[in-house]
């Protein structure tokens, strides 16, 4: 069972610096909950399933349905990047690429939004805890210097214990913030890599059409491996002056004839 009275005493014994650390705790909690929700539930999507549906619509030459699918989730980064490509599908390939890059530059920062705050909050909370400890120790030694020797040890132990509360509280706030920051940072990088991968596949599909499926067909790869290698016919390399064995034999026969 949580000792609520002990937690309250722990907080107030820490002194002034416990309050700014508590403010860091509130901000860190708000940012963590908001970013976790947005990254895991709003911005996230099933990339492979989404790509498969877009592929089917493009093969059927139904760009309108593909655009409707992109509009079904206006918060998702990959939906908006694909939308930029499909809206300009009839343009030159270089222009499609430019629109895709522009869309990526506008939506990717939304994934990274407010994530650095968690790193800053963790560092500030730790530093405030250390500052509170140092300030508490300074105040304790000042008081100890004005009392009798019999009371010094008691006041010193109480003062040090109280001063350490700020360091402990600062670490209590900082450690979860750093864990959430690390998790979200890796998750966002994974999402960006997946967006780049599937966007490249979409651009390849728009550029090559049916040849796209030939390139990514496993059956095609297998048949290529099983196909026997053809013997290359050696030809005369005029530029290098090399001749085939047949030409060499013909040349020798001609020389014998001239001698005769």
XYZ file of N, CA and C in Angstrom:
780
model
N 0.841 -1.197 0.000
C 0.000 0.000 0.000
C 0.881 1.253 0.000
N 0.471 2.251 -0.749
C 1.248 3.477 -0.879
C 1.128 4.301 0.393
N 2.265 4.698 0.915
C 2.295 5.545 2.105
C 2.159 6.997 1.666
N 0.920 7.465 1.597
C 0.670 8.818 1.106
C 1.262 9.865 2.033
N 1.120 9.641 3.339
C 1.671 10.611 4.299
C 3.189 10.697 4.179
N 3.822 9.533 3.965
C 5.274 9.529 3.812
C 5.710 10.260 2.552
N 4.944 10.106 1.470
C 5.273 10.797 0.224
C 5.126 12.306 0.378
N 4.077 12.718 1.091
C 3.873 14.157 1.313
C 5.006 14.727 2.150
N 5.391 13.992 3.207
C 6.498 14.440 4.060
C 7.797 14.494 3.260
N 8.015 13.469 2.426
C 9.203 13.436 1.568
C 9.262 14.670 0.682
N 8.123 15.059 0.128
C 8.091 16.210 -0.777
C 8.391 17.510 -0.032
N 7.716 17.736 1.068
C 7.879 19.014 1.763
C 9.224 19.114 2.475
N 9.795 17.981 2.866
C 11.116 18.025 3.495
C 12.204 18.425 2.509
N 11.935 18.252 1.233
C 12.942 18.580 0.221
C 13.170 20.062 0.032
N 12.231 20.868 0.460
C 12.408 22.308 0.360
C 11.931 22.901 -0.963
N 12.438 24.088 -1.260
C 11.961 24.883 -2.392
C 12.134 24.168 -3.729
N 13.249 23.491 -3.937
C 13.557 22.925 -5.260
C 12.671 21.742 -5.635
N 11.897 21.243 -4.671
C 10.959 20.172 -5.013
C 9.840 20.692 -5.920
N 9.518 21.970 -5.817
C 8.409 22.532 -6.608
C 8.742 22.637 -8.100
N 9.901 23.199 -8.473
C 10.210 23.195 -9.917
C 10.371 21.786 -10.488
N 10.870 20.842 -9.660
C 10.961 19.460 -10.145
C 9.567 18.892 -10.362
N 8.628 19.254 -9.482
C 7.240 18.808 -9.653
C 6.637 19.375 -10.932
N 7.009 20.615 -11.274
C 6.536 21.210 -12.528
C 7.080 20.411 -13.717
N 8.342 20.010 -13.641
C 8.924 19.173 -14.697
C 8.182 17.843 -14.809
N 7.759 17.301 -13.662
C 7.005 16.046 -13.660
C 5.678 16.199 -14.395
N 4.989 17.306 -14.152
C 3.697 17.549 -14.810
C 3.884 17.677 -16.317
N 4.854 18.501 -16.735
C 5.091 18.687 -18.170
C 5.548 17.383 -18.830
N 6.419 16.654 -18.160
C 6.895 15.392 -18.713
C 5.781 14.378 -18.887
N 4.870 14.329 -17.923
C 3.740 13.399 -18.015
C 2.819 13.770 -19.169
N 2.530 15.065 -19.306
C 1.639 15.525 -20.380
C 2.236 15.207 -21.750
N 3.508 15.552 -21.939
C 4.160 15.314 -23.234
C 4.249 13.816 -23.524
N 4.574 13.018 -22.527
C 4.712 11.571 -22.731
C 3.393 10.941 -23.151
N 2.323 11.269 -22.440
C 1.015 10.681 -22.749
C 0.541 11.122 -24.129
N 0.687 12.416 -24.434
C 0.227 12.937 -25.725
C 1.001 12.327 -26.887
N 2.334 12.257 -26.755
C 3.155 11.715 -27.846
C 2.960 10.208 -28.012
N 2.828 9.496 -26.909
C 2.597 8.050 -26.994
C 1.286 7.770 -27.725
N 0.266 8.534 -27.401
C -1.035 8.334 -28.048
C -0.957 8.647 -29.538
N -0.334 9.773 -29.892
C -0.271 10.184 -31.290
C 0.587 9.221 -32.119
N 1.729 8.825 -31.595
C 2.640 7.972 -32.356
C 2.092 6.558 -32.503
N 1.551 6.005 -31.430
C 1.138 4.600 -31.445
C -0.249 4.376 -32.026
N -1.127 5.388 -31.949
C -2.511 5.169 -32.356
C -2.978 6.060 -33.514
N -2.490 7.276 -33.586
C -2.976 8.209 -34.614
C -2.105 8.148 -35.865
N -0.800 8.325 -35.717
C 0.102 8.358 -36.863
C 0.440 6.971 -37.397
N 0.326 5.963 -36.569
C 0.719 4.618 -36.977
C -0.340 3.985 -37.870
N 0.113 3.094 -38.767
C -0.800 2.386 -39.663
C -0.137 1.090 -40.122
N -0.917 0.236 -40.749
C -0.380 -1.015 -41.301
C 0.168 -0.711 -42.695
N 1.469 -0.490 -42.782
C 2.077 -0.010 -44.016
C 1.950 -1.018 -45.157
N 2.212 -2.274 -44.891
C 2.168 -3.272 -45.964
C 0.749 -3.449 -46.505
N -0.234 -3.454 -45.608
C -1.625 -3.595 -46.052
C -2.065 -2.376 -46.856
N -1.648 -1.198 -46.398
C -1.977 0.039 -47.103
C -1.349 0.046 -48.491
N -0.081 -0.372 -48.592
C 0.604 -0.419 -49.883
C -0.066 -1.414 -50.818
N -0.515 -2.528 -50.284
C -1.166 -3.544 -51.111
C -2.453 -3.011 -51.734
N -3.236 -2.273 -50.943
C -4.482 -1.708 -51.470
C -4.204 -0.650 -52.534
N -3.225 0.201 -52.270
C -2.855 1.231 -53.247
C -2.394 0.580 -54.546
N -1.626 -0.488 -54.441
C -1.168 -1.216 -55.624
C -2.342 -1.699 -56.465
N -3.318 -2.293 -55.794
C -4.481 -2.835 -56.498
C -5.232 -1.734 -57.239
N -5.407 -0.593 -56.595
C -6.135 0.509 -57.229
C -5.369 1.068 -58.423
N -4.054 1.162 -58.302
C -3.252 1.697 -59.407
C -3.262 0.735 -60.593
N -3.161 -0.555 -60.319
C -3.206 -1.551 -61.393
C -4.545 -1.501 -62.118
N -5.616 -1.269 -61.358
C -6.947 -1.149 -61.957
C -7.184 0.224 -62.579
N -6.154 1.074 -62.530
C -6.237 2.438 -63.056
C -7.351 3.234 -62.367
N -7.492 3.005 -61.066
C -8.529 3.677 -60.285
C -7.847 4.595 -59.269
N -7.331 5.701 -59.766
C -6.616 6.648 -58.913
C -7.558 7.297 -57.903
N -8.821 7.455 -58.278
C -9.785 8.098 -57.381
C -9.965 7.298 -56.091
N -10.075 5.978 -56.220
C -10.209 5.143 -55.026
C -8.939 5.191 -54.180
N -7.806 5.239 -54.849
C -6.537 5.332 -54.124
C -6.459 6.640 -53.336
N -6.933 7.726 -53.949
C -6.943 9.016 -53.255
C -7.921 9.003 -52.091
N -9.062 8.354 -52.263
C -10.030 8.254 -51.169
C -9.440 7.490 -49.989
N -8.665 6.464 -50.294
C -8.001 5.712 -49.232
C -6.980 6.584 -48.503
N -6.262 7.409 -49.249
C -5.296 8.321 -48.629
C -5.997 9.357 -47.754
N -7.174 9.799 -48.182
C -7.925 10.793 -47.415
C -8.616 10.202 -46.193
N -8.627 8.875 -46.076
C -9.304 8.240 -44.943
C -8.571 8.471 -43.626
N -7.302 8.815 -43.691
C -6.524 9.099 -42.477
C -5.625 10.295 -42.749
N -6.124 11.477 -42.448
C -5.388 12.699 -42.747
C -4.264 12.965 -41.749
N -4.222 12.209 -40.654
C -3.160 12.378 -39.669
C -1.931 11.532 -39.990
N -2.136 10.460 -40.753
C -1.035 9.541 -41.048
C -0.068 10.158 -42.051
N 1.219 10.052 -41.752
C 2.235 10.648 -42.627
C 2.278 9.961 -43.983
N 2.248 8.629 -43.996
C 2.362 7.906 -45.266
C 1.138 8.145 -46.143
N -0.033 8.337 -45.544
C -1.231 8.632 -46.329
C -1.069 9.959 -47.073
N -0.495 10.947 -46.395
C -0.346 12.260 -47.013
C 0.763 12.278 -48.069
N 1.817 11.514 -47.843
C 2.895 11.435 -48.840
C 2.398 10.728 -50.098
N 1.672 9.634 -49.919
C 1.110 8.921 -51.067
C 0.101 9.796 -51.810
N -0.659 10.571 -51.066
C -1.644 11.456 -51.694
C -0.954 12.461 -52.609
N 0.168 13.021 -52.147
C 0.914 13.981 -52.971
C 1.398 13.332 -54.263
N 1.802 12.065 -54.191
C 2.263 11.368 -55.396
C 1.109 11.073 -56.342
N -0.023 10.633 -55.805
C -1.158 10.241 -56.648
C -1.837 11.447 -57.290
N -1.855 12.575 -56.588
C -2.451 13.779 -57.166
C -1.679 14.261 -58.392
N -0.414 13.892 -58.466
C 0.430 14.317 -59.584
C 0.899 13.129 -60.416
N 0.113 12.057 -60.415
C 0.509 10.829 -61.110
C 0.645 11.014 -62.611
N -0.067 12.007 -63.170
C -0.007 12.227 -64.616
C 1.102 13.202 -65.016
N 1.873 13.668 -64.043
C 2.957 14.608 -64.322
C 4.250 13.855 -64.620
N 5.272 14.549 -65.097
C 6.583 13.904 -65.282
C 7.114 13.340 -63.968
N 7.914 12.291 -64.081
C 8.369 11.583 -62.890
C 9.147 12.491 -61.944
N 9.971 13.372 -62.477
C 10.755 14.279 -61.640
C 9.845 15.199 -60.834
N 8.738 15.606 -61.433
C 7.793 16.469 -60.733
C 7.074 15.699 -59.619
N 6.763 14.436 -59.871
C 6.148 13.601 -58.827
C 7.100 13.480 -57.640
N 8.368 13.243 -57.936
C 9.364 13.138 -56.873
C 9.440 14.417 -56.047
N 9.381 15.557 -56.715
C 9.456 16.836 -56.015
C 8.266 17.018 -55.076
N 7.076 16.647 -55.530
C 5.889 16.760 -54.681
C 5.968 15.804 -53.489
N 6.495 14.617 -53.717
C 6.640 13.645 -52.624
C 7.626 14.161 -51.575
N 8.745 14.713 -52.021
C 9.729 15.254 -51.090
C 9.150 16.421 -50.301
N 8.380 17.267 -50.968
C 7.753 18.399 -50.290
C 6.755 17.926 -49.234
N 5.965 16.912 -49.582
C 5.002 16.367 -48.619
C 5.716 15.728 -47.436
N 6.810 15.026 -47.714
C 7.570 14.407 -46.634
C 8.147 15.435 -45.677
N 8.652 16.541 -46.223
C 9.220 17.595 -45.382
C 8.168 18.270 -44.512
N 6.907 18.208 -44.925
C 5.842 18.845 -44.146
C 5.238 17.924 -43.089
N 5.256 16.608 -43.332
C 4.597 15.688 -42.392
C 5.568 15.015 -41.421
N 6.809 14.789 -41.835
C 7.764 14.110 -40.956
C 8.014 14.896 -39.669
N 8.163 16.237 -39.715
C 8.352 16.974 -38.455
C 7.211 16.806 -37.462
N 6.012 16.494 -37.943
C 4.896 16.273 -37.021
C 5.127 15.037 -36.160
N 5.817 14.047 -36.714
C 6.139 12.856 -35.928
C 7.130 13.189 -34.815
N 8.059 14.078 -35.104
C 9.123 14.404 -34.152
C 8.744 15.543 -33.212
N 7.563 16.073 -33.371
C 7.135 17.240 -32.600
C 7.126 16.949 -31.097
N 7.717 17.844 -30.313
C 7.749 17.812 -28.848
C 8.553 16.656 -28.250
N 9.101 15.784 -29.069
C 9.913 14.691 -28.531
C 11.168 15.221 -27.818
N 11.886 16.222 -28.356
C 13.062 16.734 -27.643
C 12.744 17.308 -26.265
N 11.479 17.705 -26.032
C 11.114 18.233 -24.721
C 11.371 17.208 -23.622
N 11.127 15.929 -23.918
C 11.319 14.885 -22.910
C 12.781 14.792 -22.487
N 13.673 14.905 -23.456
C 15.105 14.868 -23.153
C 15.496 16.072 -22.300
N 14.970 17.237 -22.643
C 15.268 18.456 -21.887
C 14.707 18.379 -20.476
N 13.471 17.896 -20.342
C 12.839 17.783 -19.025
C 13.638 16.846 -18.124
N 14.101 15.728 -18.679
C 14.888 14.775 -17.889
C 16.182 15.412 -17.388
N 16.865 16.144 -18.244
C 18.115 16.792 -17.837
C 17.880 17.884 -16.804
N 16.856 18.704 -17.025
C 16.569 19.802 -16.099
C 16.165 19.260 -14.732
N 15.343 18.202 -14.702
C 14.918 17.619 -13.425
C 16.119 17.089 -12.643
N 17.047 16.441 -13.335
C 18.249 15.925 -12.669
C 19.100 17.056 -12.109
N 19.283 18.100 -12.905
C 20.103 19.235 -12.466
C 19.446 19.993 -11.321
N 18.135 20.129 -11.360
C 17.432 20.778 -10.247
C 17.578 19.963 -8.965
N 17.541 18.648 -9.103
C 17.738 17.799 -7.926
C 19.115 17.981 -7.319
N 20.139 18.039 -8.164
C 21.497 18.258 -7.669
C 21.645 19.644 -7.050
N 21.049 20.629 -7.678
C 21.110 21.989 -7.144
C 20.423 22.068 -5.790
N 19.272 21.399 -5.675
C 18.570 21.387 -4.387
C 19.385 20.713 -3.302
N 20.092 19.653 -3.660
C 20.934 18.957 -2.683
C 22.081 19.844 -2.213
N 22.725 20.509 -3.166
C 23.840 21.395 -2.808
C 23.351 22.545 -1.939
N 22.224 23.141 -2.327
C 21.670 24.243 -1.533
C 21.293 23.768 -0.132
N 20.730 22.561 -0.046
C 20.357 22.025 1.268
C 21.566 21.762 2.144
N 22.638 21.244 1.549
C 23.854 20.989 2.317
C 24.486 22.289 2.802
N 24.482 23.304 1.948
C 25.035 24.605 2.351
C 24.263 25.154 3.541
N 22.931 25.100 3.457
C 22.097 25.599 4.555
C 22.314 24.785 5.828
N 22.490 23.480 5.675
C 22.695 22.613 6.844
C 24.000 22.941 7.555
N 25.077 23.090 6.789
C 26.366 23.395 7.409
C 26.361 24.782 8.052
N 25.617 25.707 7.497
C 25.515 27.031 8.104
C 24.821 26.959 9.459
N 23.773 26.138 9.545
C 23.045 25.995 10.806
C 23.887 25.245 11.832
N 24.572 24.188 11.357
C 25.400 23.386 12.263
C 26.484 24.237 12.914
N 26.973 25.214 12.201
C 28.031 26.054 12.740
C 27.584 26.964 13.859
N 26.302 27.111 14.052
C 25.786 28.032 15.069
C 25.230 27.318 16.297
N 25.257 25.985 16.317
C 24.679 25.249 17.451
C 25.792 24.593 18.264
N 25.398 24.030 19.407
C 26.357 23.359 20.280
C 26.803 22.028 19.667
N 27.936 21.548 20.135
C 28.533 20.335 19.576
C 27.641 19.121 19.760
N 26.869 19.073 20.838
C 26.013 17.917 21.099
C 24.875 17.793 20.086
N 24.472 18.892 19.489
C 23.362 18.873 18.534
C 23.828 18.840 17.068
N 25.106 19.012 16.852
C 25.609 19.098 15.476
C 25.369 17.814 14.681
N 25.667 16.673 15.312
C 25.535 15.405 14.589
C 24.087 15.143 14.189
N 23.164 15.439 15.097
C 21.746 15.220 14.802
C 21.271 16.139 13.680
N 21.614 17.420 13.763
C 21.194 18.377 12.734
C 21.834 18.057 11.384
N 23.090 17.602 11.436
C 23.786 17.292 10.191
C 23.145 16.103 9.480
N 22.797 15.056 10.229
C 22.171 13.876 9.623
C 20.795 14.204 9.060
N 20.031 15.010 9.798
C 18.699 15.395 9.321
C 18.810 16.285 8.085
N 19.756 17.221 8.107
C 19.919 18.137 6.984
C 20.349 17.426 5.715
N 21.293 16.478 5.838
C 21.753 15.734 4.659
C 20.634 14.864 4.098
N 19.888 14.217 4.991
C 18.768 13.380 4.546
C 17.738 14.202 3.782
N 17.446 15.391 4.307
C 16.473 16.265 3.642
C 17.000 16.758 2.298
N 18.293 17.108 2.257
C 18.880 17.623 1.019
C 18.886 16.568 -0.079
N 19.028 15.310 0.282
C 19.054 14.232 -0.705
C 17.686 13.988 -1.345
N 16.645 14.479 -0.705
C 15.300 14.288 -1.265
C 15.170 14.902 -2.656
N 15.808 16.043 -2.861
C 15.683 16.706 -4.165
C 16.375 15.895 -5.264
N 17.538 15.316 -4.937
C 18.219 14.472 -5.931
C 17.381 13.251 -6.269
N 16.826 12.617 -5.246
C 15.991 11.433 -5.470
C 14.767 11.785 -6.307
N 14.118 12.892 -5.983
C 12.913 13.290 -6.712
C 13.253 13.655 -8.153
N 14.393 14.326 -8.348
C 14.819 14.667 -9.701
C 15.049 13.433 -10.555
N 15.651 12.396 -9.973
C 15.877 11.153 -10.715
C 14.570 10.403 -10.959
N 13.655 10.477 -10.008
C 12.347 9.837 -10.185
C 11.620 10.424 -11.391
N 11.794 11.722 -11.607
C 11.164 12.382 -12.757
C 11.953 12.110 -14.037
N 13.278 12.140 -13.956
C 14.121 12.070 -15.154
C 14.131 10.688 -15.796
N 14.197 9.636 -15.003
C 14.355 8.283 -15.561
C 13.179 7.880 -16.450
N 11.924 8.028 -16.013
C 10.813 7.687 -16.920
C 10.799 8.535 -18.187
N 11.146 9.823 -18.058
C 11.171 10.690 -19.244
C 12.199 10.198 -20.256
N 13.360 9.764 -19.775
C 14.391 9.262 -20.679
C 13.968 7.949 -21.331
N 13.287 7.090 -20.584
C 12.816 5.825 -21.150
C 11.784 6.064 -22.249
N 10.844 6.970 -21.989
C 9.820 7.286 -22.993
C 10.464 7.944 -24.205
N 11.421 8.832 -23.963
C 12.124 9.497 -25.066
C 12.828 8.477 -25.958
N 13.552 7.537 -25.345
C 14.252 6.522 -26.128
C 13.305 5.648 -26.929
N 12.195 5.254 -26.312
C 11.223 4.414 -27.007
C 10.613 5.142 -28.199
N 10.163 6.382 -27.977
C 9.520 7.141 -29.051
C 10.517 7.498 -30.150
N 11.748 7.807 -29.774
C 12.772 8.150 -30.767
C 13.004 6.981 -31.727
N 13.147 5.788 -31.179
C 13.352 4.604 -32.025
C 12.110 4.286 -32.852
N 10.940 4.451 -32.256
C 9.696 4.173 -32.971
C 9.518 5.128 -34.150
N 9.833 6.395 -33.954
C 9.696 7.387 -35.022
C 10.685 7.099 -36.149
N 11.911 6.750 -35.808
C 12.899 6.411 -36.840
C 12.457 5.207 -37.661
N 11.851 4.226 -36.997
C 11.334 3.059 -37.718
C 10.220 3.466 -38.670
N 9.325 4.338 -38.212
C 8.227 4.808 -39.055
C 8.758 5.564 -40.268
N 9.756 6.408 -40.064
C 10.326 7.180 -41.175
C 10.978 6.248 -42.199
N 11.686 5.229 -41.718
C 12.299 4.256 -42.635
C 11.234 3.520 -43.451
N 10.132 3.151 -42.806
C 9.063 2.449 -43.516
C 8.390 3.366 -44.539
N 8.208 4.624 -44.183
C 7.622 5.585 -45.120
C 8.520 5.743 -46.341
N 9.827 5.876 -46.122
C 10.770 5.989 -47.243
C 10.729 4.744 -48.128
N 10.673 3.582 -47.502
C 10.668 2.324 -48.254
C 9.433 2.205 -49.143
N 8.260 2.418 -48.558
C 7.030 2.241 -49.328
C 6.801 3.387 -50.313
N 7.315 4.565 -50.008
C 7.227 5.667 -50.967
C 8.081 5.368 -52.195
N 9.258 4.802 -51.989
C 10.111 4.412 -53.115
C 9.423 3.362 -53.980
N 8.738 2.439 -53.349
C 8.012 1.418 -54.107
C 6.861 2.032 -54.904
N 6.181 3.011 -54.305
C 5.096 3.677 -55.027
C 5.630 4.418 -56.244
N 6.724 5.142 -56.077
C 7.312 5.873 -57.202
C 7.754 4.915 -58.302
N 8.318 3.786 -57.910
C 8.725 2.787 -58.897
C 7.518 2.223 -59.636
N 6.435 2.007 -58.912
C 5.208 1.503 -59.532
C 4.645 2.510 -60.525
N 4.636 3.790 -60.148
C 4.117 4.822 -61.046
C 5.003 4.986 -62.278
N 6.288 4.738 -62.120
C 7.212 4.953 -63.239
C 7.254 3.770 -64.195
N 7.233 2.552 -63.656
C 7.438 1.370 -64.493
C 6.159 0.628 -64.833
N 5.086 0.868 -64.090
C 3.824 0.185 -64.375
C 3.917 -1.306 -64.126
N 3.551 -2.107 -65.113
C 3.526 -3.562 -64.957
C 4.918 -4.144 -64.759
N 5.936 -3.436 -65.237
C 7.301 -3.933 -65.053
C 7.683 -3.997 -63.577
N 6.985 -3.216 -62.773
C 7.217 -3.236 -61.323
C 6.981 -4.624 -60.754
N 5.901 -5.262 -61.195
C 5.562 -6.586 -60.687
C 6.513 -7.643 -61.214
N 7.022 -7.445 -62.435
C 8.018 -8.367 -62.964
C 9.296 -8.320 -62.133
N 9.624 -7.144 -61.676
C 10.856 -6.980 -60.907
C 10.736 -7.589 -59.519
N 9.548 -7.475 -58.908
C 9.371 -7.950 -57.547
C 8.693 -9.308 -57.474
N 8.511 -9.973 -58.625
C 7.862 -11.289 -58.624
C 8.866 -12.362 -58.247
N 8.553 -13.143 -57.240
C 9.449 -14.218 -56.811
C 9.520 -15.322 -57.848
N 8.401 -15.583 -58.547
C 8.402 -16.609 -59.583
C 9.377 -16.249 -60.689
N 9.412 -14.966 -61.004
C 10.327 -14.506 -62.048
C 11.784 -14.705 -61.634
N 12.046 -14.465 -60.340
C 13.399 -14.644 -59.851
C 13.808 -16.112 -59.884
N 12.860 -17.006 -59.538
C 13.152 -18.434 -59.537
C 13.432 -18.932 -60.947
N 12.580 -18.508 -61.902
C 12.753 -18.951 -63.279
C 14.065 -18.453 -63.858
N 14.492 -17.282 -63.395
C 15.761 -16.739 -63.871
C 16.932 -17.577 -63.377
N 16.807 -18.048 -62.113
C 17.878 -18.867 -61.557
C 17.950 -20.227 -62.238
N 16.759 -20.782 -62.608
C 16.717 -22.108 -63.194
C 17.071 -22.112 -64.673
N 17.032 -20.965 -65.313
C 17.294 -20.886 -66.749
C 18.768 -21.162 -67.025
N 19.079 -22.138 -67.920
C 20.492 -22.453 -68.197
C 21.182 -21.288 -68.876
N 22.450 -21.157 -68.567
C 23.223 -20.060 -69.150
C 23.555 -20.376 -70.597
N 23.414 -19.410 -71.432
C 23.711 -19.573 -72.850
C 25.193 -19.360 -73.085
N 25.746 -20.186 -73.999
C 27.146 -20.018 -74.348
C 27.320 -18.778 -75.197
N 28.279 -18.014 -74.805
C 28.520 -16.780 -75.532
C 29.339 -17.084 -76.786
N 28.938 -16.513 -77.919
C 29.683 -16.655 -79.172
C 30.779 -15.611 -79.217
N 31.987 -16.090 -79.319
C 33.090 -15.148 -79.358
C 33.122 -14.460 -80.708
N 33.286 -13.188 -80.677
C 33.326 -12.408 -81.915
C 34.631 -11.645 -81.974
N 34.883 -11.128 -83.147
C 36.123 -10.380 -83.337
C 36.011 -9.040 -82.649
N 36.994 -8.712 -81.836
C 37.066 -7.403 -81.205
C 37.998 -6.544 -82.035
N 37.414 -5.771 -82.961
C 38.205 -4.991 -83.913
C 39.048 -3.959 -83.198
N 38.448 -3.351 -82.144
C 39.149 -2.266 -81.465
C 40.388 -2.756 -80.745
N 40.330 -4.011 -80.232
C 41.471 -4.514 -79.474
C 42.419 -5.347 -80.309
N 41.965 -5.778 -81.539
C 42.827 -6.542 -82.415
C 42.839 -8.016 -82.125
N 42.003 -8.546 -81.188
C 41.962 -9.961 -80.862
C 41.116 -10.684 -81.893
N 41.491 -11.958 -82.241
C 40.747 -12.757 -83.204
C 40.332 -14.044 -82.567
N 39.297 -14.663 -83.124
C 38.832 -15.955 -82.630
C 39.714 -17.050 -83.187
N 39.510 -18.294 -82.666
C 40.316 -19.438 -83.119
C 40.074 -19.730 -84.593
N 38.821 -19.571 -85.039
C 38.462 -19.832 -86.439
C 39.199 -18.870 -87.355
N 39.259 -17.571 -86.973
C 39.962 -16.581 -87.791
C 41.461 -16.880 -87.839
N 41.965 -17.365 -86.704
C 43.393 -17.675 -86.669
C 43.737 -18.809 -87.636
N 42.860 -19.847 -87.647
C 43.067 -20.986 -88.545
C 42.974 -20.550 -90.002
N 42.006 -19.659 -90.302
C 41.842 -19.160 -91.665
C 43.071 -18.367 -92.105
N 43.622 -17.600 -91.171
C 44.784 -16.779 -91.482
C 45.999 -17.660 -91.787
N 46.171 -18.738 -90.986
C 47.301 -19.632 -91.210
C 47.174 -20.348 -92.555
N 45.947 -20.755 -92.934
C 45.710 -21.425 -94.212
C 46.056 -20.504 -95.379
N 45.719 -19.224 -95.208
C 45.989 -18.233 -96.255
C 47.489 -18.038 -96.421
N 48.229 -18.029 -95.315
C 49.673 -17.834 -95.377
C 50.346 -19.026 -96.069
N 49.858 -20.274 -95.765
C 50.416 -21.470 -96.409
C 50.200 -21.440 -97.917
N 49.053 -20.942 -98.315
C 48.713 -20.858 -99.732
C 49.639 -19.883 -100.444
N 49.936 -18.755 -99.793
C 50.818 -17.756 -100.390
C 52.236 -18.306 -100.546
N 52.669 -19.090 -99.563
C 54.013 -19.671 -99.627
C 54.124 -20.656 -100.773
N 53.049 -21.455 -100.947
C 53.030 -22.436 -102.030
C 53.026 -21.721 -103.364
